[in-house]
Tab-separated table of C-alpha atoms and ligand atoms in Angstrom:
chain	number	residue	atom	x	y	z
A	19	MET	CA	-1.225	-11.026	-24.409
A	20	THR	CA	-3.725	-8.587	-23.389
A	21	ALA	CA	-5.164	-10.700	-20.229
A	22	ARG	CA	-7.190	-8.482	-17.869
A	23	THR	CA	-6.702	-7.701	-14.539
A	24	SER	CA	-10.066	-6.492	-13.364
A	25	ASN	CA	-12.972	-5.457	-15.028
A	26	TRP	CA	-15.533	-1.646	-15.236
A	27	ILE	CA	-18.160	-3.310	-13.128
A	28	PRO	CA	-16.205	-3.741	-9.975
A	29	SER	CA	-17.583	-7.207	-8.221
A	30	ARG	CA	-17.869	-5.588	-4.929
A	31	ARG	CA	-20.917	-2.832	-6.783
A	32	ILE	CA	-22.512	-5.804	-7.596
A	33	ARG	CA	-22.231	-7.850	-4.294
A	34	PHE	CA	-23.666	-4.212	-3.075
A	35	VAL	CA	-26.734	-4.444	-5.173
A	36	ALA	CA	-27.883	-7.961	-5.022
A	37	GLY	CA	-27.576	-7.932	-1.081
A	38	LEU	CA	-29.767	-4.731	-0.757
A	39	ALA	CA	-31.929	-7.504	-3.005
A	40	LEU	CA	-31.636	-10.016	-0.077
A	41	ALA	CA	-32.429	-7.693	2.487
A	42	PHE	CA	-35.438	-6.060	0.932
A	43	ALA	CA	-36.475	-9.938	0.401
A	44	ALA	CA	-35.971	-10.849	3.831
A	45	ALA	CA	-37.320	-7.854	5.558
A	46	ALA	CA	-40.727	-8.513	2.972
A	47	ALA	CA	-41.009	-12.282	4.218
A	48	VAL	CA	-40.003	-11.416	8.248
A	49	GLY	CA	-42.660	-8.671	7.768
A	50	SER	CA	-45.632	-10.571	6.222
A	51	ARG	CA	-46.060	-12.088	9.608
A	52	TRP	CA	-47.349	-9.126	10.836
A	53	SER	CA	-48.667	-6.984	8.014
A	54	LEU	CA	-49.438	-8.044	4.309
A	55	LEU	CA	-48.148	-4.621	3.227
A	56	ALA	CA	-44.642	-5.619	4.081
A	57	LEU	CA	-45.271	-7.971	0.681
A	58	LEU	CA	-44.948	-4.153	-0.600
A	59	LEU	CA	-40.890	-4.320	0.071
A	60	LEU	CA	-40.748	-6.890	-2.820
A	61	VAL	CA	-40.663	-3.933	-5.297
A	62	PRO	CA	-37.687	-2.571	-4.021
A	63	ALA	CA	-36.439	-6.291	-3.807
A	64	LEU	CA	-37.505	-7.257	-7.506
A	65	GLY	CA	-35.641	-3.814	-8.913
A	66	ALA	CA	-32.278	-4.240	-7.515
A	67	GLY	CA	-32.447	-8.155	-8.151
A	68	TRP	CA	-33.159	-6.892	-11.773
A	69	ALA	CA	-30.042	-4.368	-11.196
A	70	ALA	CA	-27.926	-6.940	-9.921
A	71	PHE	CA	-28.574	-9.391	-13.070
A	72	VAL	CA	-28.129	-6.494	-15.327
A	73	MET	CA	-25.072	-5.538	-14.139
A	74	LEU	CA	-23.628	-9.144	-13.241
A	75	ARG	CA	-24.027	-10.004	-17.117
A	76	ILE	CA	-22.395	-6.145	-18.024
A	77	ARG	CA	-19.317	-7.196	-15.859
A	78	ARG	CA	-19.028	-10.423	-18.420
A	79	GLN	CA	-19.806	-9.029	-21.430
A	80	LEU	CA	-16.757	-6.803	-20.777
A	81	SER	CA	-14.627	-9.544	-19.150
A	82	PRO	CA	-12.668	-11.715	-22.043
A	83	GLY	CA	-13.895	-15.240	-23.078
A	84	ARG	CA	-17.440	-16.176	-23.830
A	85	GLY	CA	-18.883	-12.969	-22.674
A	86	GLY	CA	-18.096	-11.053	-25.606
A	87	GLY	CA	-14.713	-9.635	-24.311
A	88	TRP	CA	-15.552	-5.933	-25.133
A	89	GLU	CA	-13.294	-3.840	-22.795
A	90	ARG	CA	-10.704	-4.843	-25.312
A	91	ARG	CA	-12.991	-5.051	-28.005
A	92	ILE	CA	-12.856	-1.162	-27.595
A	93	HIS	CA	-9.602	-0.655	-26.899
A	94	GLU	CA	-8.424	-2.557	-29.759
A	95	LEU	CA	-10.722	0.233	-31.981
A	96	VAL	CA	-8.877	2.794	-29.940
A	97	VAL	CA	-5.337	1.511	-31.185
A	98	SER	CA	-7.068	1.147	-34.533
A	99	ARG	CA	-8.178	4.867	-34.379
A	100	LEU	CA	-5.052	6.057	-33.293
A	101	GLY	CA	-3.107	4.802	-36.480
A	102	LEU	CA	0.211	4.861	-35.020
A	103	ALA	CA	2.911	2.985	-37.317
A	104	PRO	CA	4.325	-0.555	-35.566
A	105	ASP	CA	8.123	0.925	-35.213
A	106	SER	CA	6.614	4.312	-33.721
A	107	ARG	CA	8.253	6.025	-30.985
A	108	ALA	CA	5.784	8.212	-30.294
A	109	ALA	CA	5.308	9.411	-26.953
A	110	ALA	CA	1.605	8.767	-25.902
A	111	LEU	CA	-0.399	9.417	-22.838
A	112	ASP	CA	-3.209	6.974	-21.767
A	113	ILE	CA	-5.973	9.397	-19.147
A	114	GLY	CA	-7.204	7.009	-16.651
A	115	CYS	CA	-5.493	4.127	-17.757
A	116	GLY	CA	-7.030	2.072	-14.857
A	117	ASP	CA	-5.278	-1.397	-15.025
A	118	ALA	CA	-3.336	-0.052	-18.164
A	119	SER	CA	-5.257	-2.464	-20.745
A	120	LEU	CA	-5.018	0.373	-23.112
A	121	LEU	CA	-1.463	0.880	-22.601
A	122	VAL	CA	-1.062	-2.675	-22.570
A	123	ALA	CA	-3.060	-3.171	-26.540
A	124	LEU	CA	-1.038	-0.369	-27.239
A	125	LEU	CA	2.432	-1.717	-27.050
A	126	ASP	CA	1.639	-5.099	-28.557
A	127	HIS	CA	0.732	-3.304	-31.428
A	128	ALA	CA	3.513	-1.030	-31.250
A	129	PRO	CA	6.236	-1.695	-28.538
A	130	ALA	CA	9.188	0.794	-29.096
A	131	VAL	CA	5.810	3.530	-27.760
A	132	ALA	CA	7.347	5.686	-24.800
A	133	ALA	CA	3.852	5.133	-23.018
A	134	THR	CA	2.632	6.708	-20.198
A	135	GLY	CA	-0.288	5.815	-17.957
A	136	VAL	CA	-2.149	8.217	-15.316
A	137	ASP	CA	-4.913	8.098	-13.010
A	138	TYR	CA	-6.194	8.989	-10.040
A	139	TRP	CA	-6.014	4.864	-9.018
A	140	SER	CA	-8.853	5.797	-6.172
A	141	GLY	CA	-10.709	3.606	-3.712
A	142	SER	CA	-14.272	2.675	-6.188
A	143	TRP	CA	-11.815	0.667	-8.774
A	144	ASP	CA	-9.738	-2.457	-8.564
A	145	TYR	CA	-7.148	-0.975	-9.629
A	146	ALA	CA	-3.728	0.198	-8.413
A	147	GLN	CA	-0.208	2.015	-9.642
A	148	ALA	CA	1.681	-0.746	-8.309
A	149	ALA	CA	-0.478	-3.698	-10.167
A	150	CYS	CA	0.025	-1.856	-13.615
A	151	GLU	CA	3.359	-1.644	-13.073
A	152	ALA	CA	3.626	-5.773	-12.477
A	153	ARG	CA	1.523	-6.358	-15.578
A	154	LEU	CA	3.913	-4.387	-17.428
A	155	SER	CA	7.302	-5.798	-16.231
A	156	ARG	CA	5.155	-9.471	-16.357
A	157	LEU	CA	4.681	-8.850	-19.885
A	158	GLY	CA	8.058	-8.022	-21.007
A	159	LEU	CA	6.627	-4.115	-21.655
A	160	LYS	CA	7.730	-0.889	-20.908
A	161	ALA	CA	5.199	2.170	-19.304
A	162	ALA	CA	6.418	4.893	-16.942
A	163	PHE	CA	3.245	5.423	-14.533
A	164	GLN	CA	1.749	8.271	-12.568
A	165	ARG	CA	-1.538	9.169	-10.032
A	166	MET	CA	-2.485	12.299	-11.083
A	167	ASP	CA	-6.109	14.033	-11.208
A	168	ALA	CA	-7.114	14.506	-14.696
A	169	ALA	CA	-8.519	17.774	-14.409
A	170	ARG	CA	-4.185	19.243	-13.897
A	171	LEU	CA	-2.182	17.042	-15.491
A	172	VAL	CA	0.820	18.254	-14.069
A	173	PHE	CA	2.610	17.721	-18.089
A	174	PRO	CA	3.661	20.684	-19.558
A	175	ASP	CA	1.796	21.731	-22.799
A	176	ALA	CA	3.113	19.882	-26.321
A	177	SER	CA	4.413	17.237	-24.063
A	178	PHE	CA	3.092	14.116	-26.408
A	179	ASP	CA	3.028	12.919	-29.644
A	180	ALA	CA	-0.742	10.934	-29.272
A	181	VAL	CA	-3.172	11.257	-26.232
A	182	VAL	CA	-5.752	8.283	-25.686
A	183	SER	CA	-8.773	8.020	-23.063
A	184	VAL	CA	-11.170	5.580	-22.368
A	185	MET	CA	-14.464	5.731	-19.867
A	186	CYS	CA	-12.493	8.324	-17.379
A	187	PHE	CA	-13.341	11.558	-18.479
A	188	HIS	CA	-17.435	11.694	-17.069
A	189	GLU	CA	-15.739	11.191	-13.808
A	190	VAL	CA	-13.790	13.912	-13.457
A	191	LYS	CA	-14.664	16.843	-11.417
A	192	ALA	CA	-13.034	20.311	-11.521
A	193	PRO	CA	-11.530	22.088	-8.666
A	194	ARG	CA	-13.633	24.698	-6.322
A	195	GLY	CA	-13.320	27.820	-8.375
A	196	VAL	CA	-13.339	26.148	-11.905
A	197	LYS	CA	-16.265	27.148	-13.930
A	198	MET	CA	-16.074	25.042	-16.710
A	199	ARG	CA	-17.972	20.924	-16.151
A	200	GLY	CA	-14.995	18.342	-14.631
A	201	PRO	CA	-15.540	16.256	-18.205
A	202	LEU	CA	-14.996	19.170	-20.532
A	203	LEU	CA	-11.767	20.228	-18.342
A	204	ALA	CA	-10.184	16.995	-19.009
A	205	VAL	CA	-10.924	17.311	-22.451
A	206	SER	CA	-8.844	20.524	-22.553
A	207	GLU	CA	-6.298	19.544	-20.536
A	208	ALA	CA	-5.505	16.118	-22.886
A	209	LEU	CA	-5.189	18.508	-25.910
A	210	ARG	CA	-3.403	21.097	-23.957
A	211	VAL	CA	-0.856	18.664	-23.271
A	212	LEU	CA	-0.676	16.722	-27.358
A	213	ARG	CA	1.589	18.522	-29.176
A	214	PRO	CA	-0.100	20.113	-32.648
A	215	GLY	CA	-0.356	18.299	-35.307
A	216	GLY	CA	-0.491	14.883	-32.108
A	217	ALA	CA	-3.334	12.279	-32.423
A	218	PHE	CA	-5.971	11.788	-30.040
A	219	VAL	CA	-8.656	9.625	-29.463
A	220	PHE	CA	-11.100	9.629	-26.677
A	221	VAL	CA	-13.916	7.318	-25.887
A	222	ASP	CA	-17.046	8.536	-23.071
A	223	ARG	CA	-20.330	9.280	-22.636
A	224	PHE	CA	-19.769	12.586	-24.683
A	225	GLY	CA	-23.781	12.166	-26.131
A	226	ASP	CA	-24.982	12.597	-22.159
A	227	ALA	CA	-26.019	15.755	-21.389
A	228	ALA	CA	-25.678	15.382	-17.649
A	229	ASP	CA	-22.184	14.822	-18.193
A	230	TYR	CA	-21.208	17.345	-20.833
A	231	GLY	CA	-24.283	19.941	-20.808
A	232	GLU	CA	-24.993	21.347	-24.363
A	233	PRO	CA	-23.041	20.240	-27.288
A	234	ALA	CA	-20.966	23.354	-27.875
A	235	GLY	CA	-19.857	23.465	-24.530
A	236	LEU	CA	-17.651	19.910	-25.843
A	237	ALA	CA	-17.348	21.406	-29.497
A	238	ALA	CA	-15.756	24.316	-28.132
A	239	VAL	CA	-13.016	22.458	-26.242
A	240	LEU	CA	-12.492	19.903	-29.803
A	241	PRO	CA	-9.981	21.011	-32.628
A	242	VAL	CA	-11.980	22.946	-34.915
A	243	ALA	CA	-11.763	20.295	-37.781
A	244	GLY	CA	-10.411	17.068	-38.993
A	245	VAL	CA	-12.615	15.285	-36.231
A	246	ARG	CA	-14.217	12.556	-36.117
A	247	ARG	CA	-17.208	11.801	-33.550
A	248	GLU	CA	-18.698	7.916	-33.776
A	249	SER	CA	-21.390	6.340	-31.937
A	250	LEU	CA	-19.478	3.687	-30.225
A	251	VAL	CA	-22.284	1.278	-29.866
A	252	ALA	CA	-23.431	1.894	-33.355
A	253	THR	CA	-19.872	1.161	-34.718
A	254	LEU	CA	-18.946	-1.706	-33.056
A	255	GLY	CA	-22.263	-3.404	-33.022
A	256	VAL	CA	-22.615	-3.355	-29.072
A	257	PRO	CA	-25.449	-5.829	-27.753
A	258	TRP	CA	-27.397	-5.871	-25.112
A	259	PRO	CA	-27.417	-4.920	-22.380
A	260	LEU	CA	-23.970	-2.957	-22.233
A	261	ASN	CA	-26.145	-0.955	-25.065
A	262	THR	CA	-27.874	0.939	-22.945
A	263	ARG	CA	-29.008	4.403	-22.021
A	264	ARG	CA	-26.640	3.925	-18.619
A	265	SER	CA	-23.879	1.879	-20.159
A	266	LEU	CA	-22.555	2.036	-23.264
A	267	GLY	CA	-25.434	4.395	-25.697
A	268	PRO	CA	-24.404	7.749	-25.169
A	269	VAL	CA	-20.703	6.513	-25.637
A	270	GLU	CA	-18.845	8.288	-28.283
A	271	VAL	CA	-15.630	8.020	-30.156
A	272	ILE	CA	-13.903	11.177	-30.975
A	273	SER	CA	-10.607	10.715	-32.802
A	274	GLY	CA	-8.865	13.284	-34.786
A	275	ARG	CA	-5.354	15.694	-34.782
A	276	LYS	CA	-4.592	18.645	-33.177
A	277	SER	CA	-4.721	21.839	-35.524
A	278	PRO	CA	-0.411	22.243	-36.730
A	279	MET	CA	-1.109	25.515	-35.283
A	280	GLY	CA	-1.424	24.620	-32.053
B	7	LIG	C1	-13.958	2.889	-16.223
B	7	LIG	S1	-12.484	3.049	-15.616
B	7	LIG	C2	-11.559	3.022	-17.276
B	7	LIG	C3	-10.174	2.627	-16.944
B	7	LIG	C4	-9.154	2.396	-18.422
B	7	LIG	N1	-9.480	3.499	-19.087
B	7	LIG	C5	-9.959	1.424	-19.125
B	7	LIG	O1	-10.640	1.703	-20.639
B	7	LIG	O2	-9.880	0.037	-18.545
B	7	LIG	C6	-11.947	4.973	-15.490
B	7	LIG	C7	-10.611	5.243	-14.940
B	7	LIG	O3	-10.700	6.499	-14.589
B	7	LIG	C8	-10.212	6.698	-13.339
B	7	LIG	N2	-10.327	8.168	-13.072
B	7	LIG	C9	-11.414	8.648	-12.798
B	7	LIG	N3	-11.329	10.368	-12.305
B	7	LIG	C10	-10.085	10.315	-12.490
B	7	LIG	C11	-9.623	11.736	-11.784
B	7	LIG	N4	-10.073	12.589	-12.243
B	7	LIG	N5	-8.272	11.575	-12.958
B	7	LIG	C12	-7.477	10.422	-13.088
B	7	LIG	N6	-8.145	9.147	-13.636
B	7	LIG	C13	-9.233	9.427	-13.353
B	7	LIG	C14	-10.494	6.116	-12.603
B	7	LIG	O4	-9.418	5.311	-11.475
B	7	LIG	C15	-10.950	4.352	-13.403
B	7	LIG	O5	-9.146	3.802	-13.400
């Protein structure tokens, strides 16, 4: 039931890098007729070729089937850490829901959950709101979808019993004039719309200082007690090259409950 419709590595991104490799190689071949110095262009050609190979390998690992189905495994980990009972009627929000695969996994586990997915659905991804709606209806599942910026959720405080998000926050930009980093703002927005005592599971590049800055910044927006932080790579035994620094290496799973005091 959790067949994927797309992938975290859009194929056009791989085609672009592979095209770059071919362009450098062709320029080296043509240029070398006039000067052997043109053969130096083989260096970026090999670099881009290697990058395209690694991206292709990662795309395969994330997809279902022989590659390993790592996107699905990550979604299943989130559902398991969230800990909702199969008959739960909780109101659950997925921030940056993409093609709704996490919501499908959640609804497979607990079909009566009142699920909401929000996303920017910008052109950088192969995802779209209409595709999410069509997918859920094809599967006979119910969820509401809304286009929304994770930096400014329109929901009032404490709107949801559970909030999840996978690989979205590091992409969030703070609105002009807001001093807080975008990813930190997204975490605090996610916790704002969660009711006191509600459960959350966030998967993101929390270990990457380029996204989150000093560890104290993240600690300041998370609940003070009862938070579990795990390395995704160590918890699931993610293989190379998906486990590298530029891929899922700095990714952590942060789960817990919002303090009952709010
Ligand atoms: C790597 S994809 C992950 C998709 C999905 N969470 C999953 O696990 O398959 C990142 C998603 O975050 C969304 N996103 C990025 N910035 C966003 C923002 N500011 N507000 C809402 N969604 C955003 C993108 O549109 C994309 O769908």
